[in-house]
mmCIF file of C-alpha atoms and ligand atoms in Angstrom:
data_model
loop_
_atom_site.group_PDB
_atom_site.id
_atom_site.type_symbol
_atom_site.label_atom_id
_atom_site.label_comp_id
_atom_site.label_asym_id
_atom_site.label_seq_id
_atom_site.Cartn_x
_atom_site.Cartn_y
_atom_site.Cartn_z
ATOM 1 C CA MET A 7 90.440 96.403 110.993
ATOM 2 C CA LYS A 8 89.900 98.938 108.271
ATOM 3 C CA LYS A 9 89.815 97.246 104.530
ATOM 4 C CA THR A 10 92.499 97.736 102.227
ATOM 5 C CA VAL A 11 92.486 98.220 98.562
ATOM 6 C CA LYS A 12 92.804 94.079 98.642
ATOM 7 C CA ASP A 13 89.419 94.293 99.980
ATOM 8 C CA ILE A 14 87.768 95.454 97.394
ATOM 9 C CA ASP A 15 87.272 94.653 93.586
ATOM 10 C CA VAL A 16 88.874 97.114 91.851
ATOM 11 C CA LYS A 17 89.301 95.838 87.540
ATOM 12 C CA GLY A 18 88.098 98.786 85.673
ATOM 13 C CA LYS A 19 86.657 100.630 88.666
ATOM 14 C CA LYS A 20 88.049 104.800 87.701
ATOM 15 C CA VAL A 21 89.964 104.427 92.015
ATOM 16 C CA PHE A 22 90.873 108.115 93.748
ATOM 17 C CA VAL A 23 94.254 107.798 95.785
ATOM 18 C CA ARG A 24 94.645 110.238 98.323
ATOM 19 C CA CYS A 25 98.938 109.923 98.562
ATOM 20 C CA ASP A 26 100.716 112.232 100.847
ATOM 21 C CA PHE A 27 103.053 113.241 98.500
ATOM 22 C CA ASN A 28 104.080 116.699 100.567
ATOM 23 C CA VAL A 29 107.495 116.421 99.454
ATOM 24 C CA PRO A 30 110.335 119.048 100.339
ATOM 25 C CA VAL A 31 111.572 121.200 97.513
ATOM 26 C CA ASP A 32 114.891 123.567 96.844
ATOM 27 C CA GLU A 33 113.720 127.557 96.022
ATOM 28 C CA ASN A 34 114.204 126.194 91.918
ATOM 29 C CA GLY A 35 111.589 123.651 93.062
ATOM 30 C CA ASN A 36 113.823 120.575 92.421
ATOM 31 C CA ILE A 37 112.854 117.766 94.748
ATOM 32 C CA THR A 38 114.406 117.658 97.571
ATOM 33 C CA ASP A 39 113.700 114.312 99.543
ATOM 34 C CA ASP A 40 111.576 111.399 97.188
ATOM 35 C CA ARG A 41 110.978 108.730 99.775
ATOM 36 C CA ARG A 42 107.396 109.915 100.280
ATOM 37 C CA ILE A 43 106.707 109.079 96.270
ATOM 38 C CA ALA A 44 108.505 106.315 96.801
ATOM 39 C CA GLY A 45 106.671 104.977 99.478
ATOM 40 C CA ALA A 46 103.053 105.395 97.695
ATOM 41 C CA ALA A 47 104.465 103.943 95.135
ATOM 42 C CA PRO A 48 103.583 100.065 95.745
ATOM 43 C CA THR A 49 99.973 100.576 96.343
ATOM 44 C CA ILE A 50 99.900 102.619 92.808
ATOM 45 C CA GLU A 51 101.635 100.062 91.261
ATOM 46 C CA TYR A 52 98.717 97.076 93.113
ATOM 47 C CA LEU A 53 95.744 99.357 90.870
ATOM 48 C CA ILE A 54 97.599 99.617 88.097
ATOM 49 C CA GLU A 55 98.841 95.570 88.295
ATOM 50 C CA GLN A 56 94.518 95.375 88.175
ATOM 51 C CA GLY A 57 93.208 96.489 85.565
ATOM 52 C CA ALA A 58 92.304 99.651 88.316
ATOM 53 C CA LYS A 59 91.921 103.308 86.837
ATOM 54 C CA VAL A 60 94.428 105.204 88.717
ATOM 55 C CA ILE A 61 93.206 108.366 90.212
ATOM 56 C CA LEU A 62 96.052 109.977 92.677
ATOM 57 C CA ALA A 63 95.226 113.467 94.589
ATOM 58 C CA SER A 64 97.234 115.253 97.141
ATOM 59 C CA HIS A 65 98.757 118.306 98.786
ATOM 60 C CA MET A 66 102.217 119.867 99.096
ATOM 61 C CA GLY A 67 103.166 122.969 101.280
ATOM 62 C CA ARG A 68 101.039 125.377 102.196
ATOM 63 C CA PRO A 69 98.904 126.883 99.175
ATOM 64 C CA LYS A 70 96.948 128.961 101.200
ATOM 65 C CA GLY A 71 93.630 127.624 99.560
ATOM 66 C CA LYS A 72 94.497 128.984 96.408
ATOM 67 C CA PRO A 73 95.986 128.502 93.044
ATOM 68 C CA ASP A 74 100.273 128.493 93.592
ATOM 69 C CA MET A 75 102.270 127.512 91.104
ATOM 70 C CA LYS A 76 104.543 126.908 93.575
ATOM 71 C CA TYR A 77 103.120 124.387 94.508
ATOM 72 C CA SER A 78 102.087 122.306 92.169
ATOM 73 C CA LEU A 79 102.426 118.403 91.952
ATOM 74 C CA LYS A 80 104.278 118.770 88.342
ATOM 75 C CA VAL A 81 106.638 118.078 90.041
ATOM 76 C CA VAL A 82 105.694 114.910 91.577
ATOM 77 C CA ALA A 83 103.824 113.688 88.418
ATOM 78 C CA ASP A 84 107.888 113.278 86.888
ATOM 79 C CA ARG A 85 109.111 112.441 89.847
ATOM 80 C CA LEU A 86 106.655 109.119 89.626
ATOM 81 C CA SER A 87 106.299 108.685 86.450
ATOM 82 C CA GLU A 88 110.372 108.124 86.808
ATOM 83 C CA ILE A 89 110.274 105.459 89.953
ATOM 84 C CA ILE A 90 107.103 103.824 88.963
ATOM 85 C CA SER A 91 108.436 103.419 85.530
ATOM 86 C CA LYS A 92 105.143 104.395 83.869
ATOM 87 C CA LYS A 93 103.220 107.319 82.473
ATOM 88 C CA VAL A 94 102.448 109.640 84.577
ATOM 89 C CA THR A 95 98.966 112.226 82.816
ATOM 90 C CA PHE A 96 98.931 115.287 85.325
ATOM 91 C CA VAL A 97 96.665 118.244 84.469
ATOM 92 C CA SER A 98 96.767 121.286 86.034
ATOM 93 C CA GLU A 99 93.918 123.620 86.579
ATOM 94 C CA PRO A 100 93.456 126.660 88.818
ATOM 95 C CA GLU A 101 89.780 125.033 90.312
ATOM 96 C CA VAL A 102 91.926 121.835 90.809
ATOM 97 C CA VAL A 103 88.740 119.879 89.426
ATOM 98 C CA GLY A 104 87.735 121.887 85.610
ATOM 99 C CA GLU A 105 86.835 120.722 82.934
ATOM 100 C CA LYS A 106 90.391 119.192 81.896
ATOM 101 C CA THR A 107 90.647 117.579 85.131
ATOM 102 C CA LYS A 108 87.267 115.979 84.482
ATOM 103 C CA ALA A 109 87.736 114.616 80.770
ATOM 104 C CA ALA A 110 90.766 113.136 81.533
ATOM 105 C CA ALA A 111 89.676 111.128 84.254
ATOM 106 C CA ALA A 112 86.765 110.020 82.157
ATOM 107 C CA ALA A 113 89.409 108.541 78.984
ATOM 108 C CA LEU A 114 91.879 107.009 81.556
ATOM 109 C CA ALA A 115 92.349 103.212 80.442
ATOM 110 C CA ASP A 116 92.758 100.319 82.154
ATOM 111 C CA GLY A 117 96.235 100.626 84.506
ATOM 112 C CA GLU A 118 96.941 103.724 83.647
ATOM 113 C CA VAL A 119 98.026 106.666 86.256
ATOM 114 C CA LEU A 120 96.437 110.383 85.726
ATOM 115 C CA LEU A 121 97.061 112.870 88.453
ATOM 116 C CA ILE A 122 94.828 116.124 89.924
ATOM 117 C CA GLU A 123 96.807 119.368 91.003
ATOM 118 C CA ASN A 124 97.704 120.323 94.624
ATOM 119 C CA VAL A 125 94.576 119.829 96.790
ATOM 120 C CA ARG A 126 94.859 122.950 98.676
ATOM 121 C CA PHE A 127 94.285 125.161 95.898
ATOM 122 C CA ARG A 128 91.271 125.285 97.231
ATOM 123 C CA GLU A 129 90.145 126.670 100.341
ATOM 124 C CA GLU A 130 87.052 124.178 100.572
ATOM 125 C CA GLU A 131 89.621 121.251 100.988
ATOM 126 C CA THR A 132 90.940 121.968 104.674
ATOM 127 C CA LYS A 133 87.057 123.231 105.645
ATOM 128 C CA ASN A 134 85.445 119.914 104.526
ATOM 129 C CA MET A 135 83.191 121.498 102.426
ATOM 130 C CA PRO A 136 80.688 119.228 100.644
ATOM 131 C CA GLU A 137 80.970 121.159 97.364
ATOM 132 C CA PHE A 138 84.394 119.609 97.453
ATOM 133 C CA SER A 139 84.244 116.388 98.384
ATOM 134 C CA ALA A 140 81.857 116.412 95.452
ATOM 135 C CA GLU A 141 83.442 117.139 92.966
ATOM 136 C CA LEU A 142 86.604 115.009 93.678
ATOM 137 C CA ALA A 143 83.785 112.450 94.275
ATOM 138 C CA GLU A 144 82.522 112.776 90.639
ATOM 139 C CA LEU A 145 86.503 111.786 89.516
ATOM 140 C CA ALA A 146 85.631 108.063 90.864
ATOM 141 C CA GLU A 147 84.524 105.419 92.135
ATOM 142 C CA ILE A 148 86.491 104.235 95.542
ATOM 143 C CA PHE A 149 88.225 106.075 97.551
ATOM 144 C CA VAL A 150 91.288 104.296 99.171
ATOM 145 C CA ASN A 151 93.315 106.891 101.394
ATOM 146 C CA ASP A 152 97.286 106.197 101.947
ATOM 147 C CA ALA A 153 98.089 109.660 103.246
ATOM 148 C CA PHE A 154 98.652 108.670 106.820
ATOM 149 C CA GLY A 155 100.906 112.027 107.092
ATOM 150 C CA THR A 156 97.221 113.379 107.103
ATOM 151 C CA ALA A 157 95.186 110.922 108.446
ATOM 152 C CA HIS A 158 94.353 113.315 111.658
ATOM 153 C CA ARG A 159 92.344 115.858 109.832
ATOM 154 C CA ALA A 160 88.755 115.680 108.373
ATOM 155 C CA HIS A 161 89.678 117.807 104.915
ATOM 156 C CA CYS A 162 88.133 116.649 101.267
ATOM 157 C CA SER A 163 90.242 114.502 99.930
ATOM 158 C CA THR A 164 91.146 112.872 103.126
ATOM 159 C CA ALA A 165 87.349 112.420 104.619
ATOM 160 C CA GLY A 166 84.628 114.102 103.143
ATOM 161 C CA ILE A 167 84.996 112.015 99.727
ATOM 162 C CA ALA A 168 84.567 108.514 101.749
ATOM 163 C CA GLU A 169 80.936 109.798 102.001
ATOM 164 C CA HIS A 170 80.079 109.333 97.954
ATOM 165 C CA MET A 171 81.844 106.083 97.547
ATOM 166 C CA PRO A 172 83.498 102.505 98.976
ATOM 167 C CA ALA A 173 86.686 103.818 101.112
ATOM 168 C CA VAL A 174 89.379 101.497 102.112
ATOM 169 C CA SER A 175 92.979 101.800 102.900
ATOM 170 C CA GLY A 176 96.131 101.635 100.689
ATOM 171 C CA PHE A 177 99.302 99.470 101.696
ATOM 172 C CA LEU A 178 101.177 102.788 103.374
ATOM 173 C CA MET A 179 98.109 103.070 105.764
ATOM 174 C CA GLU A 180 97.297 99.400 106.297
ATOM 175 C CA LYS A 181 100.957 99.110 107.879
ATOM 176 C CA GLU A 182 99.698 102.299 110.150
ATOM 177 C CA ILE A 183 96.681 100.934 111.793
ATOM 178 C CA ARG A 184 97.911 97.532 111.868
ATOM 179 C CA PHE A 185 101.370 98.548 114.015
ATOM 180 C CA PHE A 186 100.280 102.048 116.083
ATOM 181 C CA GLY A 187 95.964 99.556 116.686
ATOM 182 C CA ASN A 188 98.217 96.657 118.110
ATOM 183 C CA LEU A 189 99.748 99.067 120.447
ATOM 184 C CA MET A 190 96.665 100.330 121.183
ATOM 185 C CA GLU A 191 94.886 97.206 121.183
ATOM 186 C CA ALA A 192 96.425 94.028 122.036
ATOM 187 C CA PRO A 193 100.019 95.222 122.942
ATOM 188 C CA GLU A 194 102.804 92.276 122.725
ATOM 189 C CA ARG A 195 103.276 93.062 127.246
ATOM 190 C CA PRO A 196 105.694 94.226 128.930
ATOM 191 C CA PHE A 197 104.958 97.329 126.627
ATOM 192 C CA THR A 198 107.513 100.702 126.958
ATOM 193 C CA ALA A 199 106.473 104.133 126.064
ATOM 194 C CA VAL A 200 109.154 106.288 125.263
ATOM 195 C CA LEU A 201 108.546 109.942 125.544
ATOM 196 C CA GLY A 202 110.709 112.934 125.245
ATOM 197 C CA GLY A 203 110.622 116.145 122.802
ATOM 198 C CA ALA A 204 110.822 119.773 124.313
ATOM 199 C CA LYS A 205 107.291 120.328 125.939
ATOM 200 C CA ALA A 206 105.146 118.690 129.044
ATOM 201 C CA GLY A 207 102.552 120.268 128.239
ATOM 202 C CA ASP A 208 101.665 118.590 124.269
ATOM 203 C CA LYS A 209 102.727 115.313 125.921
ATOM 204 C CA ILE A 210 99.961 115.186 128.679
ATOM 205 C CA PRO A 211 96.983 113.674 126.531
ATOM 206 C CA LEU A 212 99.245 111.550 124.759
ATOM 207 C CA ILE A 213 100.549 110.225 128.832
ATOM 208 C CA LYS A 214 96.888 110.440 129.470
ATOM 209 C CA ASN A 215 95.681 107.918 127.491
ATOM 210 C CA LEU A 216 99.385 105.601 127.569
ATOM 211 C CA LEU A 217 98.284 105.484 131.642
ATOM 212 C CA ASP A 218 95.958 102.240 131.100
ATOM 213 C CA LYS A 219 98.065 100.562 127.974
ATOM 214 C CA VAL A 220 101.684 99.850 128.804
ATOM 215 C CA ASP A 221 103.140 98.849 132.049
ATOM 216 C CA ARG A 222 106.467 101.219 131.977
ATOM 217 C CA ILE A 223 106.657 104.973 130.601
ATOM 218 C CA ILE A 224 110.543 106.831 130.088
ATOM 219 C CA ILE A 225 110.568 110.019 130.531
ATOM 220 C CA GLY A 226 113.209 112.386 128.593
ATOM 221 C CA GLY A 227 114.064 115.537 126.462
ATOM 222 C CA GLY A 228 113.105 119.239 127.319
ATOM 223 C CA MET A 229 109.471 117.956 129.484
ATOM 224 C CA ALA A 230 111.807 115.998 132.044
ATOM 225 C CA PHE A 231 112.260 118.885 133.642
ATOM 226 C CA THR A 232 108.904 119.824 134.531
ATOM 227 C CA PHE A 233 108.948 116.176 135.815
ATOM 228 C CA LEU A 234 111.654 116.801 137.875
ATOM 229 C CA LYS A 235 110.366 119.961 138.989
ATOM 230 C CA SER A 236 107.366 118.256 140.192
ATOM 231 C CA MET A 237 109.124 116.511 142.558
ATOM 232 C CA GLY A 238 111.211 119.368 144.214
ATOM 233 C CA ASN A 239 114.023 118.997 142.099
ATOM 234 C CA GLU A 240 116.311 121.859 141.274
ATOM 235 C CA ILE A 241 116.574 122.075 137.754
ATOM 236 C CA GLY A 242 118.560 125.161 137.213
ATOM 237 C CA SER A 243 117.211 126.847 133.665
ATOM 238 C CA SER A 244 116.372 124.040 131.977
ATOM 239 C CA LEU A 245 113.568 123.740 130.354
ATOM 240 C CA LEU A 246 110.114 124.400 132.415
ATOM 241 C CA GLU A 247 105.954 124.675 131.901
ATOM 242 C CA GLU A 248 105.059 126.424 135.849
ATOM 243 C CA ASP A 249 102.210 126.047 134.232
ATOM 244 C CA LYS A 250 102.128 122.554 134.262
ATOM 245 C CA ILE A 251 103.790 121.291 137.853
ATOM 246 C CA ALA A 252 100.573 120.653 139.049
ATOM 247 C CA LEU A 253 99.753 118.091 136.157
ATOM 248 C CA THR A 254 102.936 116.689 135.548
ATOM 249 C CA ALA A 255 102.734 115.305 140.214
ATOM 250 C CA GLU A 256 98.987 114.093 139.640
ATOM 251 C CA LEU A 257 100.577 111.978 135.702
ATOM 252 C CA LEU A 258 103.860 111.039 138.527
ATOM 253 C CA ALA A 259 100.340 110.201 141.248
ATOM 254 C CA GLU A 260 98.246 108.504 138.718
ATOM 255 C CA ALA A 261 101.068 106.329 136.836
ATOM 256 C CA LYS A 262 102.121 104.796 140.590
ATOM 257 C CA GLU A 263 98.091 104.154 141.751
ATOM 258 C CA LYS A 264 97.944 102.259 138.372
ATOM 259 C CA GLY A 265 101.437 100.645 138.649
ATOM 260 C CA VAL A 266 102.709 102.056 135.925
ATOM 261 C CA GLU A 267 106.636 101.904 136.189
ATOM 262 C CA LEU A 268 107.814 105.884 135.397
ATOM 263 C CA LEU A 269 111.312 106.544 134.912
ATOM 264 C CA LEU A 270 112.779 109.381 134.863
ATOM 265 C CA PRO A 271 116.660 110.684 134.324
ATOM 266 C CA VAL A 272 118.721 110.383 136.863
ATOM 267 C CA ASP A 273 121.752 112.598 135.285
ATOM 268 C CA VAL A 274 121.146 115.043 132.617
ATOM 269 C CA VAL A 275 123.981 116.360 130.309
ATOM 270 C CA CYS A 276 124.393 120.713 130.994
ATOM 271 C CA ALA A 277 125.202 123.363 129.691
ATOM 272 C CA SER A 278 124.702 127.445 130.137
ATOM 273 C CA GLU A 279 123.730 128.011 127.081
ATOM 274 C CA PHE A 280 121.612 127.218 124.321
ATOM 275 C CA LYS A 281 125.185 125.917 121.868
ATOM 276 C CA ASN A 282 126.651 122.735 121.237
ATOM 277 C CA ASP A 283 129.689 123.949 121.760
ATOM 278 C CA SER A 284 129.175 125.437 125.301
ATOM 279 C CA PRO A 285 131.292 123.050 127.376
ATOM 280 C CA SER A 286 128.527 120.616 129.081
ATOM 281 C CA GLU A 287 129.248 118.566 132.617
ATOM 282 C CA ILE A 288 127.018 115.568 134.002
ATOM 283 C CA CYS A 289 124.874 116.463 136.868
ATOM 284 C CA SER A 290 122.579 114.730 138.535
ATOM 285 C CA ALA A 291 118.720 115.009 137.990
ATOM 286 C CA ASP A 292 118.155 116.603 141.061
ATOM 287 C CA ALA A 293 120.881 118.575 141.891
ATOM 288 C CA ILE A 294 121.454 121.166 138.762
ATOM 289 C CA PRO A 295 123.731 124.021 139.021
ATOM 290 C CA ALA A 296 121.804 127.029 139.193
ATOM 291 C CA GLY A 297 122.483 128.383 135.585
ATOM 292 C CA LYS A 298 122.723 125.678 133.701
ATOM 293 C CA MET A 299 119.933 123.959 131.561
ATOM 294 C CA GLY A 300 120.106 120.163 130.525
ATOM 295 C CA LEU A 301 120.166 119.555 127.442
ATOM 296 C CA ASP A 302 120.677 115.449 126.699
ATOM 297 C CA ILE A 303 120.085 112.237 129.377
ATOM 298 C CA GLY A 304 123.427 111.287 131.126
ATOM 299 C CA PRO A 305 125.305 108.071 130.888
ATOM 300 C CA LYS A 306 123.443 106.687 133.980
ATOM 301 C CA THR A 307 120.418 107.438 132.986
ATOM 302 C CA CYS A 308 121.051 105.764 129.002
ATOM 303 C CA GLN A 309 121.974 102.514 130.054
ATOM 304 C CA ILE A 310 119.195 102.795 132.336
ATOM 305 C CA TYR A 311 116.743 103.159 129.942
ATOM 306 C CA ARG A 312 118.257 100.793 127.329
ATOM 307 C CA ASN A 313 117.946 98.032 129.573
ATOM 308 C CA ALA A 314 114.343 98.884 130.943
ATOM 309 C CA ILE A 315 114.365 99.180 126.420
ATOM 310 C CA LEU A 316 115.978 95.077 126.254
ATOM 311 C CA ASN A 317 113.343 93.918 128.552
ATOM 312 C CA SER A 318 110.003 95.150 126.987
ATOM 313 C CA SER A 319 108.189 93.069 124.217
ATOM 314 C CA SER A 320 106.763 96.035 122.496
ATOM 315 C CA VAL A 321 107.861 99.675 122.383
ATOM 316 C CA VAL A 322 106.797 103.261 120.944
ATOM 317 C CA TRP A 323 108.902 105.940 121.086
ATOM 318 C CA ASN A 324 107.949 109.558 120.875
ATOM 319 C CA GLY A 325 110.546 112.550 120.632
ATOM 320 C CA PRO A 326 113.994 112.582 121.038
ATOM 321 C CA MET A 327 115.834 112.267 124.509
ATOM 322 C CA GLY A 328 117.558 115.538 124.063
ATOM 323 C CA VAL A 329 118.318 118.782 121.492
ATOM 324 C CA PHE A 330 119.315 116.013 118.970
ATOM 325 C CA GLU A 331 119.235 118.709 116.697
ATOM 326 C CA MET A 332 123.356 119.730 117.672
ATOM 327 C CA ASP A 333 125.913 116.859 118.550
ATOM 328 C CA ASN A 334 127.483 117.377 121.478
ATOM 329 C CA PHE A 335 123.972 116.635 122.329
ATOM 330 C CA ALA A 336 122.579 113.432 121.029
ATOM 331 C CA ALA A 337 124.215 111.066 123.057
ATOM 332 C CA GLY A 338 121.079 110.164 124.671
ATOM 333 C CA THR A 339 118.539 110.266 121.398
ATOM 334 C CA LYS A 340 120.510 107.634 119.663
ATOM 335 C CA ALA A 341 120.913 105.540 122.497
ATOM 336 C CA VAL A 342 117.698 104.914 122.832
ATOM 337 C CA ALA A 343 117.646 104.504 119.201
ATOM 338 C CA GLN A 344 120.194 102.258 119.153
ATOM 339 C CA ALA A 345 118.025 100.559 121.768
ATOM 340 C CA LEU A 346 115.091 100.184 120.283
ATOM 341 C CA ASN A 347 116.736 98.843 117.494
ATOM 342 C CA ASP A 348 118.609 96.122 118.850
ATOM 343 C CA CYS A 349 115.036 95.377 121.177
ATOM 344 C CA SER A 350 114.079 92.254 119.744
ATOM 345 C CA GLY A 351 110.592 92.717 120.265
ATOM 346 C CA VAL A 352 107.584 95.245 118.244
ATOM 347 C CA THR A 353 109.364 98.153 118.230
ATOM 348 C CA VAL A 354 107.797 101.321 116.849
ATOM 349 C CA VAL A 355 108.673 104.921 116.134
ATOM 350 C CA GLY A 356 105.600 107.586 115.896
ATOM 351 C CA GLY A 357 106.903 111.556 115.705
ATOM 352 C CA GLY A 358 108.462 113.837 112.666
ATOM 353 C CA ASP A 359 112.047 114.699 114.801
ATOM 354 C CA SER A 360 112.146 111.501 116.292
ATOM 355 C CA ALA A 361 111.463 109.467 113.652
ATOM 356 C CA ALA A 362 114.512 111.963 111.567
ATOM 357 C CA ALA A 363 116.505 111.396 114.694
ATOM 358 C CA VAL A 364 116.490 107.777 113.678
ATOM 359 C CA ARG A 365 117.737 107.730 109.921
ATOM 360 C CA LYS A 366 120.367 110.382 111.049
ATOM 361 C CA PHE A 367 121.976 107.626 113.524
ATOM 362 C CA ASP A 368 121.432 105.406 110.083
ATOM 363 C CA LEU A 369 119.595 103.031 112.850
ATOM 364 C CA GLU A 370 115.828 102.421 110.585
ATOM 365 C CA ALA A 371 116.969 98.618 109.622
ATOM 366 C CA ASN A 372 115.646 97.055 113.217
ATOM 367 C CA ILE A 373 113.370 98.716 113.962
ATOM 368 C CA SER A 374 109.842 97.035 113.221
ATOM 369 C CA HIS A 375 107.815 100.324 112.506
ATOM 370 C CA ILE A 376 108.506 103.899 111.794
ATOM 371 C CA SER A 377 105.231 106.152 111.633
ATOM 372 C CA THR A 378 105.863 108.682 108.125
ATOM 373 C CA GLY A 379 102.205 110.885 110.052
ATOM 374 C CA GLY A 380 104.113 112.640 112.977
ATOM 375 C CA GLY A 381 101.068 114.162 114.169
ATOM 376 C CA ALA A 382 98.692 111.252 113.090
ATOM 377 C CA SER A 383 100.319 108.887 114.982
ATOM 378 C CA LEU A 384 100.811 110.920 118.075
ATOM 379 C CA GLU A 385 96.595 111.376 117.830
ATOM 380 C CA PHE A 386 96.640 108.037 117.172
ATOM 381 C CA LEU A 387 98.097 107.178 121.053
ATOM 382 C CA GLU A 388 96.047 110.039 122.563
ATOM 383 C CA GLY A 389 93.165 107.526 121.788
ATOM 384 C CA LYS A 390 91.835 109.841 119.269
ATOM 385 C CA THR A 391 89.565 108.912 116.090
ATOM 386 C CA LEU A 392 91.246 109.951 112.995
ATOM 387 C CA PRO A 393 89.022 110.966 110.679
ATOM 388 C CA GLY A 394 91.027 109.521 107.970
ATOM 389 C CA VAL A 395 90.555 106.011 109.038
ATOM 390 C CA ASP A 396 87.348 106.383 110.396
ATOM 391 C CA CYS A 397 85.758 107.265 107.545
ATOM 392 C CA LEU A 398 87.372 103.812 105.968
ATOM 393 C CA LEU A 399 85.169 100.498 105.531
ATOM 394 C CA ASP A 400 85.399 98.318 108.263
ATOM 395 C CA LYS A 401 86.611 94.684 107.317
HETATM 396 P P1 ADP B 22 109.275 114.483 117.858
HETATM 397 O O1 ADP B 22 108.355 115.888 116.140
HETATM 398 O O2 ADP B 22 109.331 113.161 117.911
HETATM 399 O O3 ADP B 22 107.278 114.716 118.455
HETATM 400 P P2 ADP B 22 109.259 117.539 119.629
HETATM 401 O O4 ADP B 22 108.911 117.448 118.460
HETATM 402 O O5 ADP B 22 107.759 116.817 120.461
HETATM 403 O O6 ADP B 22 109.549 115.585 118.877
HETATM 404 O O7 ADP B 22 110.167 117.561 119.972
HETATM 405 C C1 ADP B 22 111.660 117.516 119.104
HETATM 406 C C2 ADP B 22 112.116 118.881 120.182
HETATM 407 O O8 ADP B 22 112.456 118.722 121.549
HETATM 408 C C3 ADP B 22 113.228 119.048 119.270
HETATM 409 O O9 ADP B 22 113.422 119.553 118.884
HETATM 410 C C4 ADP B 22 114.618 118.615 120.379
HETATM 411 O O10 ADP B 22 115.346 119.831 120.174
HETATM 412 C C5 ADP B 22 113.697 119.266 121.493
HETATM 413 N N1 ADP B 22 114.447 118.891 123.204
HETATM 414 C C6 ADP B 22 114.446 117.535 122.982
HETATM 415 N N2 ADP B 22 115.471 117.880 124.402
HETATM 416 C C7 ADP B 22 115.584 119.149 124.666
HETATM 417 C C8 ADP B 22 116.028 120.438 126.256
HETATM 418 N N3 ADP B 22 116.302 119.410 126.919
HETATM 419 N N4 ADP B 22 115.843 120.485 126.413
HETATM 420 C C9 ADP B 22 115.206 121.116 125.166
HETATM 421 N N5 ADP B 22 114.811 120.946 123.997
HETATM 422 C C10 ADP B 22 114.788 119.925 124.453
HETATM 423 MG MG1 MG B 23 108.062 117.740 116.171
#
């Protein structure tokens, strides 16, 4: 386990908190979804209560390593101040850590909060260049990483800075590490992985790693068709990655060898065109007509997958079961979300689109954990080391 803000004395200390304030803004610069800011509040409020001098940093958008006021964090400072009902000092300098920022950090009293400008205004940030890490480090004495969404990247503000001072997790990060760590190291069994999404190629490292961890793998989404094809099925014009057929066949064999149950769709919802209003029909998964493409799992498959999920003590889900953005092909994804919600075991959703689907269907209530990091959660499940987690002190 990694140390958290609760394992370190922060009173009177200058604490640098890497947050994920990468919120969407509209053309007028207004925040359209402030959940990430609200999500960061518990760590920030805890530090304020403990009498730390709180210095916040984040990236937002893609300013491409140069100052671009379209991506200034000013809007975040204003919104955060409303959420925590406390003044948030904001200093904007093109160099991010300039004289004004240093002065503002030095002048902080215990319990005061400063937000510095978008760290990606500096091109060194995403290259993890030591000069910028040292500049950030000059501002503070303790590093808190609460940005799971960027933890799979070694950047100055997510990993480089940790070489200069004690580093611990914030509460959001702690929750992510706890859920994913438990799944990877000591899951309640039976442990089921539900995998979908567009491409098999994207998920092969994930399946490979999970074959050593799980009892059951459920496959849906566009990636299912490469598997079905590798078994000799007719898949019509469904999504196919020719160059991955051999690999998927190997994975099927490996699952068998390792005693991992692997479920594939038995029926699919097919249409002639990739359009919501294209007339659809239910086809058997071993007889998809020529010219038809599978855009969702069928009703029999939904029932089988639901039962498998309900029969699990832990479940991790990554990737939608169909083209859920189109209402007529959303039923499979909704059924899986509903099953996770109804499952009494530990249920975890990783993956940006899967999390979006759960929210779209308003099925968040009973799911144990919905990850805040799509790419980071995928890498965690692939068994990779996340630099933004690895750099934190062990308990
Ligand atoms: P996540 O972000 O949860 O990891 P992915 O990014 O891997 O998920 O995949 C999400 C995308 O997969 C969605 O945009 C969805 O429309 C697409 N998809 C799912 N099923 C199919 C299918 N049968 N054919 C084409 N695309 C699909
Ligand atoms: Mg995605």
